Coordinates of C-alpha atoms in Angstrom, one line a residue:
M704 CA 104.2 102.6 -233.3
R705 CA 105.3 99.4 -235.1
I706 CA 104.8 96.8 -232.3
G707 CA 105.7 93.1 -232.4
I708 CA 103.9 91.0 -229.8
I709 CA 105.4 87.5 -229.1
A710 CA 102.6 85.2 -227.8
H711 CA 102.4 82.0 -225.9
L712 CA 102.3 79.1 -228.4
K713 CA 100.7 76.2 -226.5
H714 CA 97.2 77.5 -227.4
P715 CA 95.8 79.6 -230.2
I716 CA 95.2 83.3 -229.6
A717 CA 91.5 83.0 -230.5
E718 CA 88.1 82.3 -228.9
P719 CA 87.2 80.3 -227.0
F720 CA 90.3 81.2 -225.1
A721 CA 92.1 78.3 -223.4
G722 CA 93.0 80.7 -220.5
G723 CA 93.6 84.2 -219.2
L724 CA 97.0 84.6 -221.0
E725 CA 95.5 83.9 -224.4
M726 CA 92.6 86.3 -223.7
H727 CA 95.0 89.0 -222.5
T728 CA 97.3 88.7 -225.5
H729 CA 94.3 88.9 -227.9
L730 CA 92.9 92.0 -226.1
L731 CA 96.3 93.7 -226.1
A732 CA 96.9 93.2 -229.8
R733 CA 93.3 94.2 -230.8
S734 CA 93.4 97.3 -228.6
L735 CA 96.7 98.5 -229.9
R736 CA 95.5 98.0 -233.5
D737 CA 92.3 99.9 -232.7
R738 CA 94.5 102.8 -231.5
G739 CA 96.2 103.0 -234.9
H740 CA 99.4 101.1 -234.1
A741 CA 100.9 98.7 -236.6
V742 CA 100.8 95.4 -234.6
T743 CA 102.2 92.1 -235.6
L744 CA 101.3 89.1 -233.4
F745 CA 103.7 86.2 -233.5
A746 CA 101.6 83.2 -232.5
S747 CA 100.5 79.7 -233.4
S748 CA 98.8 79.1 -236.8
R749 CA 95.3 78.6 -235.4
S750 CA 95.2 82.1 -233.9
E751 CA 92.8 84.8 -235.1
P752 CA 94.1 86.3 -238.4
G753 CA 92.4 89.6 -237.8
I754 CA 94.7 90.9 -235.1
G755 CA 97.9 91.0 -237.2
L756 CA 98.8 87.3 -237.0
E757 CA 102.1 86.1 -238.3
A758 CA 102.1 82.4 -237.5
I759 CA 105.5 81.1 -236.3
C760 CA 104.5 77.6 -235.2
T761 CA 102.9 75.2 -237.7
E762 CA 103.2 71.4 -238.3
T763 CA 104.6 71.9 -241.8
A764 CA 107.3 74.4 -240.8
I765 CA 108.9 72.0 -238.4
Q766 CA 109.0 69.1 -240.9
T767 CA 112.0 70.5 -242.6
V768 CA 113.9 70.5 -239.3
G769 CA 113.4 67.0 -238.2
T770 CA 112.3 65.8 -234.8
T771 CA 113.7 62.2 -234.7
E772 CA 116.2 63.0 -231.9
A773 CA 113.7 65.1 -229.9
S774 CA 112.5 63.3 -226.8
D775 CA 109.8 65.9 -226.3
V776 CA 108.5 66.9 -229.8
P777 CA 106.1 69.7 -228.7
F778 CA 108.9 71.3 -226.6
F779 CA 111.3 71.2 -229.6
R780 CA 108.7 72.7 -232.0
E781 CA 108.2 75.6 -229.5
H782 CA 112.0 76.0 -229.1
H783 CA 112.6 76.1 -232.9
A784 CA 109.7 78.5 -233.5
Y785 CA 111.1 81.1 -230.9
L786 CA 114.7 80.6 -232.0
S787 CA 113.7 81.2 -235.7
L788 CA 111.7 84.3 -234.7
M789 CA 114.4 85.9 -232.6
I790 CA 116.9 85.5 -235.5
D791 CA 114.4 86.9 -237.9
L792 CA 113.6 89.9 -235.7
R793 CA 117.2 91.1 -236.0
H794 CA 116.3 92.2 -239.5
R795 CA 112.8 93.5 -238.9
D796 CA 111.6 97.0 -238.7
F797 CA 109.8 97.3 -235.4
D798 CA 109.9 100.1 -232.9
I799 CA 109.5 97.8 -230.0
I800 CA 108.9 94.1 -229.2
H801 CA 106.5 93.0 -226.4
N802 CA 107.4 89.5 -225.2
N803 CA 104.1 88.1 -223.8
S804 CA 105.3 84.5 -224.0
L805 CA 106.4 82.2 -221.2
H806 CA 109.5 80.9 -223.1
Y807 CA 113.1 81.4 -222.1
L808 CA 114.5 82.2 -225.6
P809 CA 112.9 85.6 -226.4
V810 CA 114.2 87.1 -223.1
A811 CA 117.6 85.4 -223.2
M812 CA 118.2 86.6 -226.8
A813 CA 116.8 90.1 -226.2
D814 CA 120.2 91.7 -226.4
S815 CA 120.6 90.5 -230.0
L816 CA 117.8 92.7 -231.2
P817 CA 118.2 96.3 -232.5
M818 CA 115.0 97.4 -231.0
P819 CA 114.0 97.6 -227.3
M820 CA 111.9 94.8 -225.7
V821 CA 109.3 94.6 -222.9
T822 CA 108.7 91.3 -221.2
T823 CA 105.6 90.8 -219.1
L824 CA 105.9 88.4 -216.2
H825 CA 102.6 86.5 -216.1
T826 CA 103.6 83.6 -213.8
P827 CA 105.6 82.9 -210.7
P828 CA 109.2 81.8 -211.4
F829 CA 109.8 78.4 -213.0
C830 CA 113.1 76.9 -214.0
W831 CA 113.1 77.4 -217.8
L832 CA 112.0 81.0 -217.7
E833 CA 114.0 81.9 -214.7
S834 CA 117.1 80.6 -216.5
G835 CA 116.5 82.8 -219.5
I836 CA 115.8 85.9 -217.4
R837 CA 119.0 85.4 -215.4
L838 CA 120.9 85.4 -218.8
C839 CA 119.1 88.5 -220.1
A840 CA 121.8 91.2 -220.6
A841 CA 119.9 93.6 -222.9
R842 CA 120.3 97.2 -222.0
N843 CA 117.0 98.3 -223.7
H844 CA 114.8 95.8 -221.9
S845 CA 112.1 96.2 -219.3
F846 CA 110.3 93.8 -217.1
V847 CA 106.7 94.3 -216.2
A848 CA 104.8 92.3 -213.5
V849 CA 101.0 91.8 -213.7
S850 CA 100.7 92.2 -210.0
R851 CA 102.7 93.2 -206.9
S852 CA 102.5 89.6 -205.8
V853 CA 104.2 88.4 -209.0
A854 CA 106.8 91.2 -208.7
A855 CA 107.6 90.0 -205.2
L856 CA 108.0 86.4 -206.3
W857 CA 110.4 87.4 -209.1
N858 CA 112.4 89.8 -207.0
H859 CA 115.2 87.3 -206.2
V860 CA 115.7 86.9 -209.9
T861 CA 115.1 90.4 -211.4
H862 CA 113.6 93.7 -210.5
S863 CA 110.2 94.5 -212.1
D864 CA 110.4 98.0 -213.6
A865 CA 106.6 98.4 -213.5
V866 CA 103.5 96.7 -212.2
I867 CA 100.7 97.0 -214.8
W868 CA 97.5 95.1 -213.8
N869 CA 95.9 93.1 -216.5
G870 CA 92.7 94.6 -217.9
I871 CA 89.5 93.4 -219.5
D872 CA 87.1 94.8 -222.0
L873 CA 84.4 96.1 -219.6
Q874 CA 81.9 96.4 -222.4
K875 CA 82.2 92.7 -223.2
F876 CA 81.4 91.8 -219.5
A877 CA 78.2 93.8 -219.1
F878 CA 76.9 94.8 -215.7
H879 CA 74.0 92.6 -214.4
P880 CA 72.2 94.5 -211.7
R881 CA 70.4 91.4 -210.5
P882 CA 71.3 87.7 -210.5
D883 CA 69.0 85.1 -212.2
V884 CA 65.7 84.4 -210.5
D885 CA 66.9 80.9 -209.7
P886 CA 70.1 81.5 -207.8
Y887 CA 73.3 79.6 -208.5
L888 CA 77.0 79.9 -207.9
V889 CA 79.5 79.9 -210.8
W890 CA 83.0 78.6 -211.2
Y891 CA 84.9 78.9 -214.5
G892 CA 88.4 78.6 -215.8
R893 CA 90.8 75.8 -217.0
I894 CA 89.8 72.5 -215.4
V895 CA 93.1 71.4 -214.0
P896 CA 94.1 70.4 -210.5
E897 CA 95.8 73.7 -209.5
K898 CA 92.5 75.6 -210.1
G899 CA 90.8 73.7 -207.3
L900 CA 87.4 73.0 -208.9
H901 CA 86.9 70.0 -206.6
L902 CA 87.0 72.3 -203.6
A903 CA 84.5 74.7 -205.2
I904 CA 82.1 71.8 -205.7
E905 CA 82.3 70.8 -202.0
A906 CA 81.9 74.4 -200.9
A907 CA 78.8 75.0 -203.1
R908 CA 77.1 72.0 -201.6
Q909 CA 77.8 73.3 -198.1
V910 CA 76.3 76.7 -199.1
G911 CA 73.3 74.8 -200.6
L912 CA 73.2 76.5 -204.0
P913 CA 73.7 74.9 -207.4
L914 CA 77.1 75.3 -209.0
R915 CA 77.5 75.8 -212.7
I916 CA 80.9 75.2 -214.2
A917 CA 82.4 76.4 -217.5
G918 CA 85.8 75.8 -219.0
P919 CA 88.0 73.5 -221.0
I920 CA 89.0 70.2 -219.7
L921 CA 92.8 70.3 -219.9
D922 CA 93.6 67.5 -217.5
D923 CA 91.4 64.6 -218.4
D924 CA 92.5 62.3 -215.5
Y925 CA 91.7 65.0 -213.0
Y926 CA 88.3 65.6 -214.6
Q927 CA 87.4 61.9 -214.8
T928 CA 88.5 61.0 -211.3
Q929 CA 87.6 64.1 -209.2
I930 CA 85.1 66.2 -211.1
A931 CA 82.8 63.9 -213.2
P932 CA 81.8 61.7 -210.3
S933 CA 80.6 64.8 -208.4
L934 CA 78.4 66.1 -211.2
G935 CA 74.7 66.0 -210.8
E936 CA 71.5 68.1 -210.8
D937 CA 73.1 70.6 -208.5
V938 CA 76.6 70.6 -210.1
T939 CA 76.7 70.9 -213.9
H940 CA 79.5 71.4 -216.4
V941 CA 78.1 73.5 -219.3
G942 CA 81.3 73.2 -221.4
H943 CA 83.9 75.5 -222.8
L944 CA 81.8 78.6 -223.8
A945 CA 82.4 81.4 -226.3
H946 CA 82.7 84.8 -224.8
Q947 CA 79.1 85.9 -225.2
Q948 CA 77.7 82.8 -223.6
L949 CA 80.3 82.9 -220.8
A950 CA 79.5 86.5 -219.9
R951 CA 75.8 85.7 -219.7
L952 CA 76.5 82.7 -217.4
V953 CA 78.8 84.6 -215.1
G954 CA 76.5 87.7 -215.0
G955 CA 73.6 85.6 -213.9
A956 CA 75.4 84.1 -210.9
A957 CA 74.7 85.1 -207.3
A958 CA 78.4 84.7 -206.5
F959 CA 81.7 83.4 -208.1
L960 CA 83.9 80.9 -206.3
C961 CA 87.6 81.4 -207.0
T962 CA 89.7 78.5 -205.7
P963 CA 93.4 78.7 -206.8
M964 CA 95.7 76.1 -205.3
W965 CA 98.7 78.1 -206.3
D966 CA 99.8 81.7 -206.2
E967 CA 97.5 83.1 -208.8
P968 CA 99.5 85.7 -210.7
Y969 CA 96.5 88.0 -211.4
G970 CA 93.1 86.4 -211.8
L971 CA 91.3 87.6 -214.9
V972 CA 88.3 85.5 -213.9
V973 CA 88.0 87.7 -210.8
A974 CA 88.0 90.8 -212.8
E975 CA 85.4 89.5 -215.3
A976 CA 83.1 88.4 -212.4
L977 CA 83.3 91.9 -210.8
A978 CA 82.7 93.6 -214.1
C979 CA 79.4 91.6 -214.4
G980 CA 78.5 92.8 -210.9
V981 CA 79.1 89.4 -209.3
P982 CA 80.5 89.2 -205.8
V983 CA 83.6 86.9 -205.3
A984 CA 84.4 84.4 -202.6
A985 CA 88.1 83.4 -203.1
F986 CA 91.0 81.7 -201.5
A987 CA 93.5 84.4 -200.3
R988 CA 96.3 83.5 -202.7
G989 CA 98.6 85.4 -205.0
A990 CA 97.2 88.6 -206.5
V991 CA 93.6 87.9 -205.7
P992 CA 93.7 90.0 -202.5
E993 CA 95.0 92.9 -204.6
I994 CA 91.9 92.9 -206.8
L995 CA 89.3 92.3 -204.1
D996 CA 88.3 94.6 -201.3
A997 CA 85.6 94.4 -198.7
T998 CA 83.0 96.0 -201.0
C999 CA 83.2 93.3 -203.7
G1000 CA 84.7 90.1 -202.3
V1001 CA 85.3 87.9 -199.3
L1002 CA 88.7 86.1 -198.8
A1003 CA 88.8 82.5 -197.4
T1004 CA 91.6 80.4 -195.9
P1005 CA 93.4 78.7 -198.8
D1006 CA 92.3 75.0 -199.4
D1007 CA 89.7 75.3 -196.6
V1008 CA 86.3 74.3 -197.9
A1009 CA 84.4 75.4 -194.8
S1010 CA 86.1 78.8 -194.9
L1011 CA 85.2 79.1 -198.6
A1012 CA 81.6 78.2 -198.0
K1013 CA 81.4 80.8 -195.2
A1014 CA 83.0 83.4 -197.5
A1015 CA 80.4 82.6 -200.2
L1016 CA 77.5 83.1 -197.8
S1017 CA 79.0 86.5 -196.8
A1018 CA 79.6 87.4 -200.5
L1019 CA 75.9 86.9 -201.4
A1020 CA 75.1 90.0 -199.3
L1021 CA 77.5 92.3 -201.2
G1022 CA 76.2 95.0 -203.5
R1023 CA 76.6 94.3 -207.2
R1024 CA 77.1 97.9 -208.2
A1025 CA 80.1 98.0 -205.9
C1026 CA 81.6 95.0 -207.7
R1027 CA 81.2 96.8 -211.0
T1028 CA 82.8 100.0 -209.6
R1029 CA 85.8 98.0 -208.4
A1030 CA 86.3 96.5 -211.8
E1031 CA 86.1 99.9 -213.4
Q1032 CA 88.8 101.2 -210.9
M1033 CA 91.2 98.2 -211.2
C1034 CA 90.6 96.2 -214.3
D1035 CA 89.8 98.5 -217.2
A1036 CA 91.6 97.4 -220.4
D1037 CA 91.9 101.0 -221.6
R1038 CA 94.0 101.9 -218.5
M1039 CA 96.2 98.8 -219.1
V1040 CA 96.8 99.8 -222.7
D1041 CA 97.5 103.4 -221.7
N1042 CA 100.2 102.1 -219.4
Y1043 CA 101.8 99.8 -222.0
E1044 CA 101.8 102.6 -224.5
A1045 CA 103.6 104.9 -222.0
L1046 CA 106.1 102.2 -221.3
Y1047 CA 106.7 101.5 -225.0
L1048 CA 107.4 105.2 -225.6
R1049 CA 109.7 105.4 -222.6
Q1050 CA 111.7 102.4 -223.8
I1051 CA 111.9 103.7 -227.4
D1052 CA 113.1 107.1 -226.0
R1053 CA 115.8 105.4 -224.0
A1054 CA 116.9 103.3 -227.0
A1055 CA 117.2 106.5 -229.0
A1056 CA 119.5 108.1 -226.5
P1057 CA 122.4 105.7 -226.1
A1058 CA 124.5 108.3 -224.3
C1059 CA 122.1 108.3 -221.3
N1060 CA 123.9 107.2 -218.2
D1061 CA 122.6 105.0 -215.4
R1062 CA 121.3 107.9 -213.4
T1063 CA 119.2 109.1 -216.3
A1064 CA 117.9 105.6 -216.8
S1065 CA 116.9 105.4 -213.2
I1066 CA 115.0 108.7 -213.5
H1067 CA 113.0 107.2 -216.3
L1068 CA 111.9 104.4 -213.9
M1069 CA 110.4 106.6 -211.2
P1070 CA 106.7 106.1 -210.4
S1071 CA 105.7 109.5 -211.6
T1072 CA 106.5 108.5 -215.2
L1073 CA 103.4 106.3 -215.5
P1074 CA 99.8 107.1 -214.8
S1075 CA 98.7 106.7 -211.2
H1076 CA 96.9 103.4 -211.9
A1077 CA 100.1 101.7 -213.1
S1078 CA 102.2 101.0 -209.9
L1079 CA 105.9 100.9 -210.4
D1080 CA 107.4 98.1 -208.3
T1081 CA 109.7 100.0 -206.1
R1082 CA 108.6 98.1 -203.0
S1083 CA 108.4 94.5 -204.3
A1084 CA 110.9 93.1 -201.9
S1085 CA 108.7 94.0 -199.0
H1086 CA 105.4 93.0 -200.5
G1087 CA 103.8 89.7 -199.5

């Protein structure tokens, strides 16, 4: 297939990844190319060239447009990049477009394209994206949610035709049958208020184990006021690590603390920790309860430090092999890509049969049309 992937533009699709969305997009593009598909990745100019990059957002490109009247220059740059791309795609020879961005323009303009589009919902609703989705009138368009939780959150705006859980490269997160000799807890991710690192620090001190922190500082004020003063011998920030170093750090931990202060859409960090064999103690928010079960994780009351510390102590007793097994069952990238390939082919077939009526289209969306590990969201309205 000739596949165009529209990426998020705020951060490059390259290591070290700024977050889970960038890692997911990189993995999807690389995996599809490895399977022989012709993939073009529309992303920012500092993204990795080797995964079919066609840069659509650069400093030089915007200079010819002008930004003097723009009150928010980064917003305007992003707007112009996506607008230019969607106009250009009208004349491109793709079989399908996969919209992996968080921007309103690709989905709002989907009906202007000659080829079908798939849009993955990676976040809970927010005003700009919700506005674009409400205006989406494209017949050959499909929405995918990354969890049942996300599907339920979007249900008042649009129905998710499928739930396809995000996957990770299990080989890159190798199984560690034992933690390091000197035990420690780990927290990693974007260092921003909504990720709740300050609560993980408090909980680790209640548990009585050192905490090692990895991740980019994306909110300097939060870091300087709430994180830096708490650092010491027992709580260390080791920086923003490349993949190999990060996998080693996570794999050596006795347990992973997951502290979202919002409805986490999926939680790739949870999948990565499980793949390494590391039990998880997590706030019960968003999609995290979908990934964890009693064999690999312990859920805590959201925002409750004492509950998280208690969960961490319980998680220390869980078997590491069971954690790896759960990752293999739920979080394998090969399964994710299988499901997206099946969805692409289904959308292409529908686009090639314009005479199909609504009844035929609904048959295509029945759960049996995807492998069993891809759950079509026919129950999102009732799922909490």
